[in-house]
Short mmCIF file of C-alpha atoms and ligand atoms in Angstrom, two decimals:
data_model
loop_
_atom_site.label_atom_id
_atom_site.label_comp_id
_atom_site.label_asym_id
_atom_site.label_seq_id
_atom_site.Cartn_x
_atom_site.Cartn_y
_atom_site.Cartn_z
CA UNK Y 1 -16.43 -7.86 -5.49
CA UNK Y 2 -19.90 -6.76 -6.54
CA UNK Y 3 -20.08 -3.01 -7.23
CA UNK Y 4 -23.62 -2.53 -8.53
CA UNK Y 5 -26.64 -4.74 -7.94
CA UNK Y 6 -30.15 -4.20 -9.27
CA UNK Y 7 -32.88 -6.55 -8.14
CA UNK Y 8 -36.44 -6.52 -9.47
CA UNK Y 9 -36.12 -2.90 -10.57
CA UNK Y 10 -38.92 -1.14 -12.42
CA UNK Y 11 -39.26 2.53 -13.29
CA UNK Y 12 -42.33 4.45 -14.41
CA UNK Y 13 -42.07 8.10 -15.52
CA UNK Y 14 -44.59 10.58 -14.11
CA UNK Y 15 -46.60 10.51 -17.38
CA UNK Y 16 -47.18 6.76 -16.89
CA UNK Y 17 -44.49 5.58 -19.34
CA UNK Y 18 -42.99 2.37 -18.01
CA UNK Y 19 -39.29 2.62 -18.93
CA UNK Y 20 -37.92 -0.39 -17.00
CA UNK Y 21 -39.48 -3.70 -15.97
CA UNK Y 22 -38.10 -6.14 -13.43
CA UNK Y 23 -34.41 -5.55 -14.06
CA UNK Y 24 -31.87 -7.85 -12.38
CA UNK Y 25 -28.24 -6.94 -12.93
CA UNK Y 26 -24.90 -7.35 -11.23
CA UNK Y 27 -21.63 -5.60 -12.07
CA UNK Y 28 -18.40 -6.85 -10.52
CA UNK Y 29 -15.19 -4.99 -9.91
CA UNK Y 30 -12.86 -4.92 -12.94
CA UNK Y 31 -15.49 -5.78 -15.54
CA UNK Y 32 -16.26 -4.04 -18.84
CA UNK Y 33 -19.99 -4.38 -19.41
CA UNK Y 34 -22.20 -3.10 -22.23
CA UNK Y 35 -25.89 -2.36 -21.88
CA UNK Y 36 -26.90 -2.84 -25.50
CA UNK Y 37 -30.33 -1.88 -26.78
CA UNK Y 38 -32.17 0.08 -29.46
CA UNK Y 39 -33.51 3.63 -29.02
CA UNK Y 40 -35.99 3.88 -26.18
CA UNK Y 41 -34.94 0.55 -24.60
CA UNK Y 42 -34.38 2.22 -21.22
CA UNK Y 43 -30.57 2.46 -21.14
CA UNK Y 44 -30.33 6.08 -19.99
CA UNK Y 45 -33.13 5.57 -17.47
CA UNK Y 46 -31.30 2.57 -15.99
CA UNK Y 47 -28.03 4.47 -15.70
CA UNK Y 48 -29.69 7.38 -13.93
CA UNK Y 49 -30.87 4.97 -11.24
CA UNK Y 50 -27.29 4.01 -10.41
CA UNK Y 51 -26.41 7.26 -8.68
CA UNK Y 52 -29.81 8.50 -7.61
CA UNK Y 53 -30.60 10.92 -10.44
CA UNK Y 54 -33.80 8.87 -10.71
CA UNK Y 55 -35.34 6.64 -8.04
CA UNK Y 56 -36.59 3.12 -8.79
CA UNK Y 57 -40.39 2.77 -8.65
CA UNK Y 58 -40.02 -0.80 -7.34
CA UNK Y 59 -37.07 -3.05 -6.50
CA UNK Y 60 -33.69 -2.16 -5.04
CA UNK Y 61 -30.36 -0.91 -6.36
CA UNK Y 62 -27.21 -1.06 -4.28
CA UNK Y 63 -23.71 0.28 -4.88
CA UNK Y 64 -21.08 -1.63 -2.91
CA UNK Y 65 -23.93 -2.80 -0.71
CA UNK Y 66 -25.26 0.73 -0.06
CA UNK Y 67 -28.90 1.18 -1.09
CA UNK Y 68 -29.23 4.07 -3.57
CA UNK Y 69 -31.08 6.40 -1.20
CA UNK Y 70 -30.71 10.06 -0.33
CA UNK Y 71 -28.59 9.43 2.79
CA UNK Y 72 -26.05 7.48 0.69
CA UNK Y 73 -25.94 9.73 -2.40
CA UNK Y 74 -22.74 11.51 -1.37
CA UNK Y 75 -20.81 8.27 -0.87
CA UNK Y 76 -22.33 6.58 -3.91
CA UNK Y 77 -21.39 9.50 -6.15
CA UNK Y 78 -17.71 9.13 -5.15
CA UNK Y 79 -17.88 5.46 -6.19
CA UNK Y 80 -19.92 5.88 -9.41
CA UNK Y 81 -18.65 8.38 -11.98
CA UNK Y 82 -21.35 9.20 -14.54
CA UNK Y 83 -20.52 10.48 -18.04
CA UNK Y 84 -23.65 11.72 -19.80
CA UNK Y 85 -24.53 11.17 -23.43
CA UNK Y 86 -24.43 14.90 -24.16
CA UNK Y 87 -21.31 16.63 -22.75
CA UNK Y 88 -23.21 19.94 -22.75
CA UNK Y 89 -25.27 18.50 -19.87
CA UNK Y 90 -22.06 18.01 -17.91
CA UNK Y 91 -19.78 20.97 -18.69
CA UNK Y 92 -20.48 24.33 -17.04
CA UNK Y 93 -17.11 25.92 -16.19
CA UNK Y 94 -15.34 28.51 -18.32
CA UNK Y 95 -12.05 26.62 -18.82
CA UNK Y 96 -11.01 22.99 -19.14
CA UNK Y 97 -8.78 23.38 -16.08
CA UNK Y 98 -11.67 24.68 -13.97
CA UNK Y 99 -13.86 21.88 -15.26
CA UNK Y 100 -11.42 19.27 -13.99
CA UNK Y 101 -10.61 21.14 -10.77
CA UNK Y 102 -14.26 21.73 -9.80
CA UNK Y 103 -15.10 18.35 -8.27
CA UNK Y 104 -11.67 17.98 -6.71
CA UNK Y 105 -11.93 21.37 -4.94
CA UNK Y 106 -15.39 20.40 -3.72
CA UNK Y 107 -13.90 17.48 -1.82
CA UNK Y 108 -11.11 19.63 -0.38
CA UNK Y 109 -8.23 18.80 -2.73
CA UNK Y 110 -5.90 21.80 -3.04
CA UNK Y 111 -2.38 23.13 -3.71
CA UNK Y 112 0.13 20.60 -5.00
CA UNK Y 113 -2.26 17.67 -4.76
CA UNK Y 114 -4.77 19.57 -6.94
CA UNK Y 115 -2.11 20.41 -9.54
CA UNK Y 116 -0.95 16.77 -9.63
CA UNK Y 117 -4.51 15.48 -10.02
CA UNK Y 118 -5.23 17.94 -12.85
CA UNK Y 119 -2.09 17.13 -14.79
CA UNK Y 120 -2.56 13.36 -14.22
CA UNK Y 121 -6.06 13.60 -15.67
CA UNK Y 122 -5.09 15.80 -18.63
CA UNK Y 123 -2.31 13.38 -19.49
CA UNK Y 124 -4.57 10.32 -19.44
CA UNK Y 125 -7.29 11.78 -21.63
CA UNK Y 126 -4.79 13.47 -23.99
CA UNK Y 127 -5.86 17.04 -23.23
CA UNK Y 128 -2.51 18.58 -22.32
CA UNK Y 129 -2.40 22.12 -23.69
CA UNK Y 130 -6.18 22.55 -23.42
CA UNK Y 131 -6.11 23.94 -19.85
CA UNK Y 132 -7.19 27.50 -20.67
CA UNK Y 133 -9.61 26.68 -23.49
CA UNK Y 134 -13.34 27.16 -23.01
CA UNK Y 135 -15.10 23.77 -23.03
CA UNK Y 136 -18.04 25.13 -24.98
CA UNK Y 137 -15.82 26.15 -27.87
CA UNK Y 138 -14.34 22.68 -28.32
CA UNK Y 139 -15.41 20.08 -30.87
CA UNK Y 140 -17.88 17.35 -29.89
CA UNK Y 141 -15.09 14.79 -29.47
CA UNK Y 142 -12.96 17.13 -27.36
CA UNK Y 143 -15.95 17.99 -25.18
CA UNK Y 144 -16.53 14.28 -24.57
CA UNK Y 145 -12.95 13.92 -23.39
CA UNK Y 146 -13.29 16.93 -21.06
CA UNK Y 147 -16.49 15.44 -19.61
CA UNK Y 148 -14.70 12.12 -19.10
CA UNK Y 149 -11.72 13.95 -17.55
CA UNK Y 150 -13.91 15.81 -15.06
CA UNK Y 151 -15.32 12.47 -13.88
CA UNK Y 152 -12.05 10.53 -14.01
CA UNK Y 153 -10.25 13.19 -11.92
CA UNK Y 154 -12.36 12.06 -8.97
CA UNK Y 155 -10.98 8.52 -9.33
CA UNK Y 156 -14.34 6.71 -9.28
CA UNK Y 157 -14.34 2.93 -8.85
CA UNK Y 158 -16.80 2.55 -11.68
CA UNK Y 159 -17.26 4.65 -14.81
CA UNK Y 160 -20.80 4.69 -16.17
CA UNK Y 161 -20.86 6.06 -19.73
CA UNK Y 162 -24.07 6.73 -21.66
CA UNK Y 163 -23.42 6.37 -25.42
CA UNK Y 164 -19.71 7.23 -25.12
CA UNK Y 165 -19.02 7.10 -28.87
CA UNK Y 166 -22.22 8.76 -30.13
CA UNK Y 167 -21.40 11.76 -32.35
CA UNK Y 168 -17.69 10.90 -32.52
CA UNK Y 169 -15.96 10.44 -35.88
CA UNK Y 170 -14.46 6.96 -36.57
CA UNK Y 171 -10.99 7.89 -35.33
CA UNK Y 172 -12.39 9.65 -32.26
CA UNK Y 173 -14.58 6.63 -31.43
CA UNK Y 174 -11.67 4.26 -31.86
CA UNK Y 175 -9.39 6.38 -29.64
CA UNK Y 176 -12.06 6.59 -26.96
CA UNK Y 177 -12.53 2.81 -26.97
CA UNK Y 178 -8.76 2.34 -26.57
CA UNK Y 179 -8.72 4.93 -23.78
CA UNK Y 180 -11.56 3.23 -21.88
CA UNK Y 181 -9.80 -0.13 -22.29
CA UNK Y 182 -6.59 1.24 -20.82
CA UNK Y 183 -8.44 3.04 -17.99
CA UNK Y 184 -9.94 -0.35 -17.10
CA UNK Y 185 -6.70 -2.30 -17.48
CA UNK Y 186 -4.20 0.10 -15.98
CA UNK Y 187 -6.26 1.95 -13.38
CA UNK Y 188 -8.50 -0.99 -12.48
CA UNK Y 189 -11.64 1.09 -13.03
CA UNK Y 190 -14.79 -0.88 -13.83
CA UNK Y 191 -16.52 0.30 -17.02
CA UNK Y 192 -20.21 0.05 -17.87
CA UNK Y 193 -21.49 1.71 -21.01
CA UNK Y 194 -24.77 2.04 -22.90
CA UNK Y 195 -24.91 1.89 -26.66
CA UNK Y 196 -26.84 0.69 -29.69
CA UNK Y 197 -23.65 0.49 -31.74
CA UNK Y 198 -23.12 -3.25 -32.21
CA UNK Y 199 -19.75 -2.74 -33.93
CA UNK Y 200 -18.08 -1.11 -30.93
CA UNK Y 201 -19.44 -3.48 -28.27
CA UNK Y 202 -17.07 -6.42 -29.05
CA UNK Y 203 -14.10 -4.02 -29.01
CA UNK Y 204 -14.68 -3.09 -25.39
CA UNK Y 205 -17.19 -5.29 -23.57
CA UNK Y 206 -16.53 -8.66 -21.95
CA UNK Y 207 -20.16 -9.03 -21.05
CA UNK Y 208 -23.50 -7.68 -22.33
CA UNK Y 209 -26.96 -6.99 -20.99
CA UNK Y 210 -29.31 -6.86 -23.95
CA UNK Y 211 -32.16 -4.46 -23.22
CA UNK Y 212 -35.39 -4.07 -25.18
CA UNK Y 213 -38.60 -2.26 -24.22
CA UNK Y 214 -37.40 -1.86 -20.64
CA UNK Y 215 -36.54 -5.53 -20.10
CA UNK Y 216 -33.31 -7.50 -20.09
CA UNK Y 217 -33.88 -10.05 -22.84
CA UNK Y 218 -30.45 -11.70 -22.63
CA UNK Y 219 -27.26 -11.42 -20.62
CA UNK Y 220 -23.94 -13.16 -20.98
CA UNK Y 221 -20.47 -13.05 -22.52
CA UNK Y 222 -20.18 -10.94 -25.65
CA UNK Y 223 -19.74 -13.92 -27.99
CA UNK Y 224 -22.68 -15.79 -26.39
CA UNK Y 225 -25.00 -12.82 -26.89
CA UNK Y 226 -24.16 -12.30 -30.56
CA UNK Y 227 -24.73 -16.02 -31.22
CA UNK Y 228 -28.46 -15.23 -30.65
CA UNK Y 229 -28.84 -13.71 -34.11
CA UNK Y 230 -32.63 -13.96 -34.24
CA UNK Y 231 -33.19 -12.16 -30.94
CA UNK Y 232 -30.65 -9.47 -31.84
CA UNK Y 233 -32.54 -8.78 -35.09
CA UNK Y 234 -35.98 -8.99 -33.50
CA UNK Y 235 -35.14 -6.08 -31.22
CA UNK Y 236 -34.04 -3.83 -34.14
CA UNK Y 237 -30.32 -4.39 -33.74
CA UNK Y 238 -28.02 -6.31 -36.07
CA UNK Y 239 -24.81 -8.32 -35.96
CA UNK Y 240 -21.48 -6.49 -36.22
CA UNK Y 241 -20.72 -5.98 -39.93
CA UNK Y 242 -17.82 -8.41 -39.94
CA UNK Y 243 -20.08 -11.11 -38.42
CA UNK Y 244 -22.72 -10.46 -41.07
CA UNK Y 245 -20.11 -10.84 -43.80
CA UNK Y 246 -18.95 -14.13 -42.21
CA UNK Y 247 -22.56 -15.33 -42.16
CA UNK Y 248 -22.95 -14.58 -45.89
CA UNK Y 249 -19.63 -16.17 -46.87
CA UNK Y 250 -20.52 -19.29 -44.91
CA UNK Y 251 -23.93 -19.46 -46.63
CA UNK Y 252 -22.21 -19.09 -50.01
CA UNK Y 253 -19.83 -21.93 -49.17
CA UNK Y 254 -16.72 -19.73 -49.31
CA UNK Y 255 -15.69 -20.46 -45.72
CA UNK Y 256 -16.20 -23.62 -43.68
CA UNK Y 257 -15.96 -22.62 -40.07
CA UNK Y 258 -19.05 -21.85 -37.98
CA UNK Y 259 -17.02 -19.52 -35.76
CA UNK Y 260 -18.58 -16.06 -35.76
CA UNK Y 261 -15.98 -13.29 -35.70
CA UNK Y 262 -17.18 -10.05 -34.09
CA UNK Y 263 -14.19 -7.85 -34.87
CA UNK Y 264 -11.75 -7.62 -37.76
CA UNK Y 265 -8.99 -8.92 -35.49
CA UNK Y 266 -11.04 -12.01 -34.59
CA UNK Y 267 -11.88 -12.61 -38.26
CA UNK Y 268 -8.22 -12.53 -39.27
CA UNK Y 269 -7.28 -14.99 -36.52
CA UNK Y 270 -10.08 -17.39 -37.43
CA UNK Y 271 -9.44 -17.34 -41.18
CA UNK Y 272 -5.68 -17.41 -40.89
CA UNK Y 273 -5.88 -20.51 -38.77
CA UNK Y 274 -8.20 -22.05 -41.37
CA UNK Y 275 -5.82 -21.18 -44.21
CA UNK Y 276 -2.57 -21.01 -42.32
CA UNK Y 277 -0.42 -22.59 -44.98
CA UNK Y 278 -1.80 -20.20 -47.62
CA UNK Y 279 -1.24 -17.07 -45.55
CA UNK Y 280 1.84 -14.93 -46.11
CA UNK Y 281 4.25 -15.18 -43.19
CA UNK Y 282 3.95 -11.47 -42.37
CA UNK Y 283 0.19 -11.88 -41.81
CA UNK Y 284 0.45 -14.93 -39.55
CA UNK Y 285 2.91 -13.10 -37.34
CA UNK Y 286 0.70 -10.02 -36.90
CA UNK Y 287 -1.40 -9.60 -33.75
N1 ATP R 301 -38.55 12.31 -18.95
C1 ATP R 301 -39.30 11.35 -19.50
N2 ATP R 301 -40.65 11.33 -19.35
C2 ATP R 301 -41.41 10.34 -19.89
N3 ATP R 301 -40.90 9.31 -20.61
C3 ATP R 301 -39.58 9.28 -20.77
C4 ATP R 301 -38.70 10.29 -20.26
N4 ATP R 301 -37.43 9.97 -20.58
C5 ATP R 301 -37.51 8.83 -21.29
N5 ATP R 301 -38.78 8.41 -21.41
C6 ATP R 301 -39.27 7.19 -22.09
O1 ATP R 301 -38.72 6.06 -21.43
C7 ATP R 301 -38.32 5.07 -22.38
C8 ATP R 301 -36.84 4.77 -22.21
O2 ATP R 301 -36.10 5.92 -22.54
P1 ATP R 301 -34.52 6.00 -22.39
O3 ATP R 301 -34.11 7.40 -22.70
O4 ATP R 301 -34.12 5.43 -21.08
O5 ATP R 301 -34.07 5.00 -23.57
P2 ATP R 301 -32.63 4.77 -24.20
O6 ATP R 301 -32.43 3.30 -24.29
O7 ATP R 301 -31.61 5.55 -23.43
O8 ATP R 301 -32.80 5.35 -25.67
P3 ATP R 301 -31.72 6.08 -26.65
O9 ATP R 301 -30.93 4.98 -27.31
O10 ATP R 301 -32.59 6.77 -27.64
O11 ATP R 301 -30.88 7.00 -25.83
C9 ATP R 301 -38.69 5.62 -23.74
O12 ATP R 301 -39.94 5.08 -24.09
C10 ATP R 301 -38.81 7.12 -23.52
O13 ATP R 301 -39.76 7.69 -24.39
MG1 MG R 302 -30.26 7.04 -23.96
#
């Protein structure tokens, strides 16, 4: 089922800056989609059109067939959960518990149902024990999880995350990627995220929209997109580091295969199958 559709969408800011040009996009239920682009490509602008924070200058956006217009905002905002790039733009309550309870209370959830929803959410995002802490005194990574929790508590059908791993340390970024993967897999929530971090995209996204200067320059499966090395580099991005290494080793004649690994896991599988007899048994058995 199609959850979000954008057709011929353009957006011009009031100072005349054209941030988006003729965007066509379609997100289906259950997908994990990256909007990948350099700084200023229009990622945040695009995401703000999905739930009516901004209004398209031309073209149409629909969420489950509902045009993103004032009369549909309430319904659309229960379907689309938006996690901002900066958690300080999202958090305004004095405790983590209140932060998670706020939206739920607004839609009339109370008593036992409220308690269940709060503890379910805290469990999923790994914030048990944080209930009485003040969100503004938490670390950047913890704040991100509280912001995600406050959105997830409302059980949206689609999570829209703007730069979810920006400002996280490597372990925090890796945990968040795993968490988003399991939210998608186990709760069936569709995930769309914006980033310029080419190393994290293959760890989470099945599909990519490549955005540059307000236009979608390519869209397709993650491996298809990264095969377009020239275009990726032209728009000030690069290949994932492991893919770059593979490119160099191939050029130097060290490896034979043309397969382009995008993650360390993919690289191990590709090279182990090339050198299977040489690999220690323990390595070939590892996932
Ligand atoms: N409020 C605004 N008024 C005018 N121009 C804006 C405004 N917000 C963004 N822009 C411009 O619109 C373009 C797209 O910006 P946007 O923030 O959507 O890009 P982005 O892809 O999210 O970038 P980043 O990776 O830096 O977050 C940029 O040229 C930016 O300068
Ligand atoms: Mg942005």
